Short mmCIF file of C-alpha atoms in Angstrom, two decimals:
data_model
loop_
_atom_site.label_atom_id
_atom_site.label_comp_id
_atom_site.label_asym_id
_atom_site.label_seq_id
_atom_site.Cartn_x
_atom_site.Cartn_y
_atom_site.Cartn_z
CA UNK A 15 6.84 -2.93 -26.19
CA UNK A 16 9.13 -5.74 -24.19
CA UNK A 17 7.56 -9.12 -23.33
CA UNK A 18 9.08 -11.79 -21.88
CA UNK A 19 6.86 -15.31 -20.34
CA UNK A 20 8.28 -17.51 -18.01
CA UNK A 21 7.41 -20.60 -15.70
CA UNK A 22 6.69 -18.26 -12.63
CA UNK A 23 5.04 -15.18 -15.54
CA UNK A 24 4.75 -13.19 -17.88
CA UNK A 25 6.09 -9.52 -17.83
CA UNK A 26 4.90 -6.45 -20.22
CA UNK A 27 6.19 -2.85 -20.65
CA UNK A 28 4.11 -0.55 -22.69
CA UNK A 29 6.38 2.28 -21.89
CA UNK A 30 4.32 3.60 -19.30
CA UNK A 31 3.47 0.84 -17.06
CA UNK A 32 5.21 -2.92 -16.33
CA UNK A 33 2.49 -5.55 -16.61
CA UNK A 34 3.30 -8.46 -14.32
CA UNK A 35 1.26 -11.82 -14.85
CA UNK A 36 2.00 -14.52 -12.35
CA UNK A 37 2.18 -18.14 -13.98
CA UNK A 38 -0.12 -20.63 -13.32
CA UNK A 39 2.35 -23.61 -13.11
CA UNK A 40 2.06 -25.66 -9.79
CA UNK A 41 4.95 -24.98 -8.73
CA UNK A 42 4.64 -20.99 -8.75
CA UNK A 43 4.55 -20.01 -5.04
CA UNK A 44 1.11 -19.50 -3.63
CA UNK A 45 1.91 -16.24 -2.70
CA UNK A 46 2.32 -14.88 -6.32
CA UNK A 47 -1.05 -16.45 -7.22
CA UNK A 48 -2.74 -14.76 -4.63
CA UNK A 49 -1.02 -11.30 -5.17
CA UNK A 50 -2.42 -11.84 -9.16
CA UNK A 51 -2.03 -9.35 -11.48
CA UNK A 52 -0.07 -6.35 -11.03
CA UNK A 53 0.72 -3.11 -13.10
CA UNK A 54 3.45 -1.09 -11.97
CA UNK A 55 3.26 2.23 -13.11
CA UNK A 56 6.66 4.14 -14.86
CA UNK A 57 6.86 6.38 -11.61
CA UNK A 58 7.35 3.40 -9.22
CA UNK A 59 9.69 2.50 -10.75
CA UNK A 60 13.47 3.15 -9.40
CA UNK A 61 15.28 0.62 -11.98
CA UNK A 62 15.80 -2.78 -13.77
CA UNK A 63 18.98 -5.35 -13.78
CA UNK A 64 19.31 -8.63 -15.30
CA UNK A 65 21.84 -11.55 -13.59
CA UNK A 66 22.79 -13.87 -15.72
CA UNK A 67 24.10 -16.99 -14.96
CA UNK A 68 26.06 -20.08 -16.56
CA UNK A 69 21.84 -21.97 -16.60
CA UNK A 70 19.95 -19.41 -16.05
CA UNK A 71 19.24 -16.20 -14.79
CA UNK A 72 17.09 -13.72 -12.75
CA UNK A 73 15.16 -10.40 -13.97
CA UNK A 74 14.67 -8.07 -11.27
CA UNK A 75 12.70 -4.99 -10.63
CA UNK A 76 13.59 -1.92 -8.17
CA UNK A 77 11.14 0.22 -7.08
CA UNK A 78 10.97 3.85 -5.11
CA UNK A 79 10.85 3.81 -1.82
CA UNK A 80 7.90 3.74 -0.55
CA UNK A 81 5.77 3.44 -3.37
CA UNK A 82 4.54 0.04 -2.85
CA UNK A 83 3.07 -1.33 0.39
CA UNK A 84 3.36 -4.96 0.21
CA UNK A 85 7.50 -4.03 0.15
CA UNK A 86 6.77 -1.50 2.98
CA UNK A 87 5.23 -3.98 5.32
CA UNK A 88 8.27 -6.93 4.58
CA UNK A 89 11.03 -4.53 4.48
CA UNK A 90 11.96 -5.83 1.22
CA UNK A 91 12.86 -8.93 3.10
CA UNK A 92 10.34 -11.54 0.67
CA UNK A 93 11.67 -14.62 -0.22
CA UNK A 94 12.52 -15.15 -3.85
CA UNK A 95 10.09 -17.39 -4.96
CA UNK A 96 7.40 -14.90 -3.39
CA UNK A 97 8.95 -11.88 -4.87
CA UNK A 98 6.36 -10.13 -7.58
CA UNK A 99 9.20 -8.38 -8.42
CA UNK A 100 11.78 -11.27 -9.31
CA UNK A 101 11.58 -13.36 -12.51
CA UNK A 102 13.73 -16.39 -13.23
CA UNK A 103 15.05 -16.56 -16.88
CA UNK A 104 15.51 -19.51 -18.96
CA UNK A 105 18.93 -19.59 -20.87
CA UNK A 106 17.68 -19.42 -24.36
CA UNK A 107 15.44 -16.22 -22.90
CA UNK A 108 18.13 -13.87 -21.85
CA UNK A 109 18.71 -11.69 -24.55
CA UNK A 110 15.26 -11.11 -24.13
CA UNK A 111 15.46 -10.58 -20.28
CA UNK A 112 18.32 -8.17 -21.07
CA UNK A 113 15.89 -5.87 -23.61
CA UNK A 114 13.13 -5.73 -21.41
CA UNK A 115 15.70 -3.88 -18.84
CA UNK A 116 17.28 -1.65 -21.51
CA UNK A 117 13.65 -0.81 -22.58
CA UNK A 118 12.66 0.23 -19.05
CA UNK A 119 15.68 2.03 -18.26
CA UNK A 120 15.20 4.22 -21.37
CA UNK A 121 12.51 4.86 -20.81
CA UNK A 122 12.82 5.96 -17.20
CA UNK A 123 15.86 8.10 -18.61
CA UNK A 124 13.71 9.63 -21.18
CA UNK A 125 10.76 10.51 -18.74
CA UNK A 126 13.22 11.67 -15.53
CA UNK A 127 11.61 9.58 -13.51
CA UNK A 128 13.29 9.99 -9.71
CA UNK A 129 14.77 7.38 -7.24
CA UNK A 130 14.14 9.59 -4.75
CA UNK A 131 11.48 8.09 -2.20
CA UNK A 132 7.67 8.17 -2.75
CA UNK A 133 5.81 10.24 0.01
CA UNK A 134 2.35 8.44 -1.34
CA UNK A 135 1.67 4.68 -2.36
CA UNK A 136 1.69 4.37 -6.13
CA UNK A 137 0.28 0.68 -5.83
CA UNK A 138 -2.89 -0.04 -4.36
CA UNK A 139 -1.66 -3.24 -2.41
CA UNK A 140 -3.84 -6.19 -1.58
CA UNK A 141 -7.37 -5.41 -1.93
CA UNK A 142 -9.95 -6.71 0.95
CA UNK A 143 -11.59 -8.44 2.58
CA UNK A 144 -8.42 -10.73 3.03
CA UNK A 145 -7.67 -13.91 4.84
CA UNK A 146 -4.41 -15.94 4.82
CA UNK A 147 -3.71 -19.42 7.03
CA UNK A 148 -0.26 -19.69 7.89
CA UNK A 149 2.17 -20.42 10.83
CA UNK A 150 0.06 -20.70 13.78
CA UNK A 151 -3.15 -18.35 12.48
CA UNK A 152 -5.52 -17.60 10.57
CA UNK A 153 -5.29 -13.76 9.91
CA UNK A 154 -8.41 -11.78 8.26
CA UNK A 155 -8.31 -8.38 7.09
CA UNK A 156 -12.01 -6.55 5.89
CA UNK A 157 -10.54 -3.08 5.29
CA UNK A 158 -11.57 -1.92 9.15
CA UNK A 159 -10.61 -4.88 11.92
CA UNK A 160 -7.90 -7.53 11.79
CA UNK A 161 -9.38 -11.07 13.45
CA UNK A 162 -6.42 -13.71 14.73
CA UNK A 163 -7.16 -17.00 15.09
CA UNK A 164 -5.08 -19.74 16.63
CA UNK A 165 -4.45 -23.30 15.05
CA UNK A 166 -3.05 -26.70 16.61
CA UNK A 167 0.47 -24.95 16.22
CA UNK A 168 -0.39 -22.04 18.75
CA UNK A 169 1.89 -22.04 21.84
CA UNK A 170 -0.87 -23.29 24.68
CA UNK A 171 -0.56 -19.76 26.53
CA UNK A 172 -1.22 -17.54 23.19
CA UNK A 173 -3.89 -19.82 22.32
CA UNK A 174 -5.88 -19.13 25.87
CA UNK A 175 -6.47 -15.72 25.03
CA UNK A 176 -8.56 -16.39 22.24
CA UNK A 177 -9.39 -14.96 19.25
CA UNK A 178 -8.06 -11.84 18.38
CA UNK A 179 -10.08 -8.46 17.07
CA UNK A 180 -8.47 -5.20 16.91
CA UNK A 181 -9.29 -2.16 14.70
CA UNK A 182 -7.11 -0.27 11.81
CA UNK A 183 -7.55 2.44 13.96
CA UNK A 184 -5.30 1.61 16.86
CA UNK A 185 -2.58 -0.13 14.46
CA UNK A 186 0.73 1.70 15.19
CA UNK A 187 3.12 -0.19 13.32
CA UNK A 188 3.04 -3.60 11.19
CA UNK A 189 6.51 -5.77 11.39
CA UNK A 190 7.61 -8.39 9.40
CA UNK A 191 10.64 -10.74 9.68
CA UNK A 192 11.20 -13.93 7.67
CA UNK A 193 12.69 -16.95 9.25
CA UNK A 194 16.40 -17.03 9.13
CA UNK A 195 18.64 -20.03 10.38
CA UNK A 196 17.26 -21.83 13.57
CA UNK A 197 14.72 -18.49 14.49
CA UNK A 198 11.43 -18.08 13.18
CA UNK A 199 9.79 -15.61 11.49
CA UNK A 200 6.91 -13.51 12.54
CA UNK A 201 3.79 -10.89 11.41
CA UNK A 202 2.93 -8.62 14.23
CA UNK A 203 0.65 -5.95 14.54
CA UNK A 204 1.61 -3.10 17.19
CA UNK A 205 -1.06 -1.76 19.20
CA UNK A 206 0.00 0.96 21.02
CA UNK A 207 -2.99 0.76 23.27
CA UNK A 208 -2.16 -2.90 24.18
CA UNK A 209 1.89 -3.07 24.47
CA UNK A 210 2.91 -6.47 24.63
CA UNK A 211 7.03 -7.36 24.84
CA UNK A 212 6.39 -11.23 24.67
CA UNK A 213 7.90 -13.06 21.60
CA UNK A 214 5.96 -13.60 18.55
CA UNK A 215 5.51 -17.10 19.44
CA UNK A 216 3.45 -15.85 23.06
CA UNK A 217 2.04 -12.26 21.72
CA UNK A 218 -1.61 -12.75 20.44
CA UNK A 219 -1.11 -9.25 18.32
CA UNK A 220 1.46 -11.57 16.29
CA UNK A 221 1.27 -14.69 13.74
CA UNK A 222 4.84 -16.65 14.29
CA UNK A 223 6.02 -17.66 10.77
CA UNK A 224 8.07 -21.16 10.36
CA UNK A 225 9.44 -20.37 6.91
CA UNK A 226 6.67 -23.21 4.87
CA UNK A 227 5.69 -22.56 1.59
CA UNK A 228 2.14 -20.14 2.22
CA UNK A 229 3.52 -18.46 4.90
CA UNK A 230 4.60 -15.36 2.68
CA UNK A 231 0.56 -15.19 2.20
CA UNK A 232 0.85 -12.96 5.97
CA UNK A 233 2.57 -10.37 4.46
CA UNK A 234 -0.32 -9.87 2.13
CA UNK A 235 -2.54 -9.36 5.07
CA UNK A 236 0.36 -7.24 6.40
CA UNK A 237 0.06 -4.92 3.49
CA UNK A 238 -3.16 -5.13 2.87
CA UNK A 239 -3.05 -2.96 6.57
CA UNK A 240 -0.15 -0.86 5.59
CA UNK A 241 -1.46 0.07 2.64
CA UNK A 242 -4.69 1.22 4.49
CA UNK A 243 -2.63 3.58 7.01
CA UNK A 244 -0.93 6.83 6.49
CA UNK A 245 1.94 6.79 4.36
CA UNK A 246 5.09 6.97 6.64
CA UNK A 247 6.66 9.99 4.68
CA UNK A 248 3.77 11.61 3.38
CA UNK A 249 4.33 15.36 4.40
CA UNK A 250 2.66 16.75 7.86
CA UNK A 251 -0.92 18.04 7.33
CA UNK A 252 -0.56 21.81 8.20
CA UNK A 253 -1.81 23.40 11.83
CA UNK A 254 -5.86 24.17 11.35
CA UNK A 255 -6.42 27.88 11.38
CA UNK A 256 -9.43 29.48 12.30
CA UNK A 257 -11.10 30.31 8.93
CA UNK A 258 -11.62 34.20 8.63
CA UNK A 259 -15.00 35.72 9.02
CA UNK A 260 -17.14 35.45 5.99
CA UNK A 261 -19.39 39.09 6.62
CA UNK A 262 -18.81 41.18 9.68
CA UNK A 263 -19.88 40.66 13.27
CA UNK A 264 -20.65 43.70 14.08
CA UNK A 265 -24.43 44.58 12.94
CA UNK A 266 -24.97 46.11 10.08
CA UNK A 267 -25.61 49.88 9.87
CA UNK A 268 -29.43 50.99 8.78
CA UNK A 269 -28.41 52.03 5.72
CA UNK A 270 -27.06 48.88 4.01
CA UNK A 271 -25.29 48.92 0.31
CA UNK A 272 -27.40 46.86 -1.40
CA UNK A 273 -24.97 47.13 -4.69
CA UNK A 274 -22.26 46.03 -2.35
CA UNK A 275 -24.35 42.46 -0.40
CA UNK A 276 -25.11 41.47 -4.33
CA UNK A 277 -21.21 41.79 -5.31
CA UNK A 278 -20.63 39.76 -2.17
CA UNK A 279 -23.27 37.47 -3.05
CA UNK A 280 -21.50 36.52 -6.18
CA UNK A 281 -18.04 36.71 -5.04
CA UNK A 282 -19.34 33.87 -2.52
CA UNK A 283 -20.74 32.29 -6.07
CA UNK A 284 -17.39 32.24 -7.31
CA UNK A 285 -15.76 30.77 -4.20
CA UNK A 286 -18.18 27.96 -3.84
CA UNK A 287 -17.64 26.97 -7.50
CA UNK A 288 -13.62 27.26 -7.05
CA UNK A 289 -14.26 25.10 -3.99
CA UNK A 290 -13.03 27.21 -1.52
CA UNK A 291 -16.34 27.19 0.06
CA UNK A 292 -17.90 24.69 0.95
CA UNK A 293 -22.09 24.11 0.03
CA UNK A 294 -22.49 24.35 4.04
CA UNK A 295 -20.20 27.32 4.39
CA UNK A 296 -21.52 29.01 1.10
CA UNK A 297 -25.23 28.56 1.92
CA UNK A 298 -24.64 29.51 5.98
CA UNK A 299 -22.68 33.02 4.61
CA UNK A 300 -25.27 33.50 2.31
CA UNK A 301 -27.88 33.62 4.95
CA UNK A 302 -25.91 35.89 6.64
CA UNK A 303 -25.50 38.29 4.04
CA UNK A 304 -29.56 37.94 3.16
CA UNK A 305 -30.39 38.91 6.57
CA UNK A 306 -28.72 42.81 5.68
CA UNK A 307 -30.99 43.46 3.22
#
């Protein structure tokens, strides 16, 4: 067991699972308050490091690729003080910073965890229904449409579309790009059934982010989405194949086998209780077979 509590939280490992608690200090960004209480699982898990400094320093965890949305949807690309997955250390709490990582490396030694890529999420993500107010919307999220809706900080053109409703369904893609230097930031949905090539700041399938302290809350919403789509490595789903015949075509002959239909009656028994078969597909054969006798 490795604990370690800090302004911005409090971090646990069990061994199997890192247990991350945000603080509830004022100044803890309001992202990390809203993402609450996280438990990353061993296999998410890619690594640990500690960087210490001459004041203080920073505990940091790496995980898998792919293996939690909110990262998918940002690219990895949160700032700091929104990062789940950064800790600042006090000086006089270092040595501890540096056994929590020693504890979680062993341990990921001892289990062989990979650092290959996930092809499935291994965090939940944000659960819903969801709503964040940042930039120049309000973005909502109940698990099957997205809303948009513009504030006094919408550019005039954006705003005259109106409020925005689109469905999961037609979601292509989900980008995110924090602010850097003089350009802003942005959250935009693709909809490949609406292409739009205007900038963030005149595309109403995107919230334009100016780099303020709750605007990391849209990448919530932005995972929230991902997290709700196919994984993008998860393996192909293989070609459908017509499933073969279940009894023969053909009519049955006068003089039927009834030994034989009862075998096949419980050999469909056995499928059905494998799951193989299906109750519809086991109850539609078995009618089939019935009619023989």
């Amino acid at each position: 067991m490795a604990e370690i509590t800090q302004r911005d939280g409090t971090w646990t490992f069990d061994g199997e699972a890192v247990r991350i608690v945000p603080g509830r200090d004022k100044g803890v960004s309001p992202a990390r308050q809203a993402i609450g209480e996280l438990l990353v699982p061993l296999q998410a898990l890619a690594g640990a490091t500690f960087e210490a400094g001459r004041k203080s320093g920073r505990l940091r965890l790496r995980l898998r690729d792919g293996a939690d949305p909110l990262l998918q949807a940002v690219g990895g690309r949160l700032p700091s003080a929104a990062d789940p997955y950064q800790l600042a250390v006090e000086a006089d709490r270092m040595g501890v910073a540096e056994y929590f990582v020693d504890e979680v490396r062993n341990a990921l030694l001892l289990e062989g965890v990979p650092s290959t890529p996930c092809h499935r999420y291994l965090l939940p993500g944000p659960s819903v229904p969801l709503s964040a107010s940042a930039g120049d919307a309000t973005a909502s999220f109940d698990g099957e449409n997205i809303r948009l809706e513009w504030n006094w900080k919408t550019e005039d053109s954006k705003k005259s579309a109106g409020t925005q409703v689109f469905a999961l369904a037609d979601v292509d893609a989900v980008e995110w790009l924090w602010p850097a230097g003089l350009e802003n930031g942005y959250l935009r949905f693709v909809v490949a059934k609406a292409p739009i090539n205007s900038p963030p700041k005149y595309d109403p399938r995107s919230v334009e982010l100016y780099g303020f302290k709750k605007d990391p809350l849209m990448a919530l919403v932005g995972a929230a989405v991902v997290a709700r789509m196919p994984h993008p490595a998860a393996p192909p789903e293989p070609a459908a194949t017509a499933a073969p015949a279940l009894v023969p075509a053909a009519a049955a002959p006068a003089e039927v086998d009834h030994d034989a239909l009862l075998q096949r009656l419980r050999e469909l028994g056995e499928l059905r209780n494998d799951g193989i078969l299906t109750e519809e597909e086991f109850t539609a054969a078995k009618k089939a077979l019935l009619r023989h006798f």
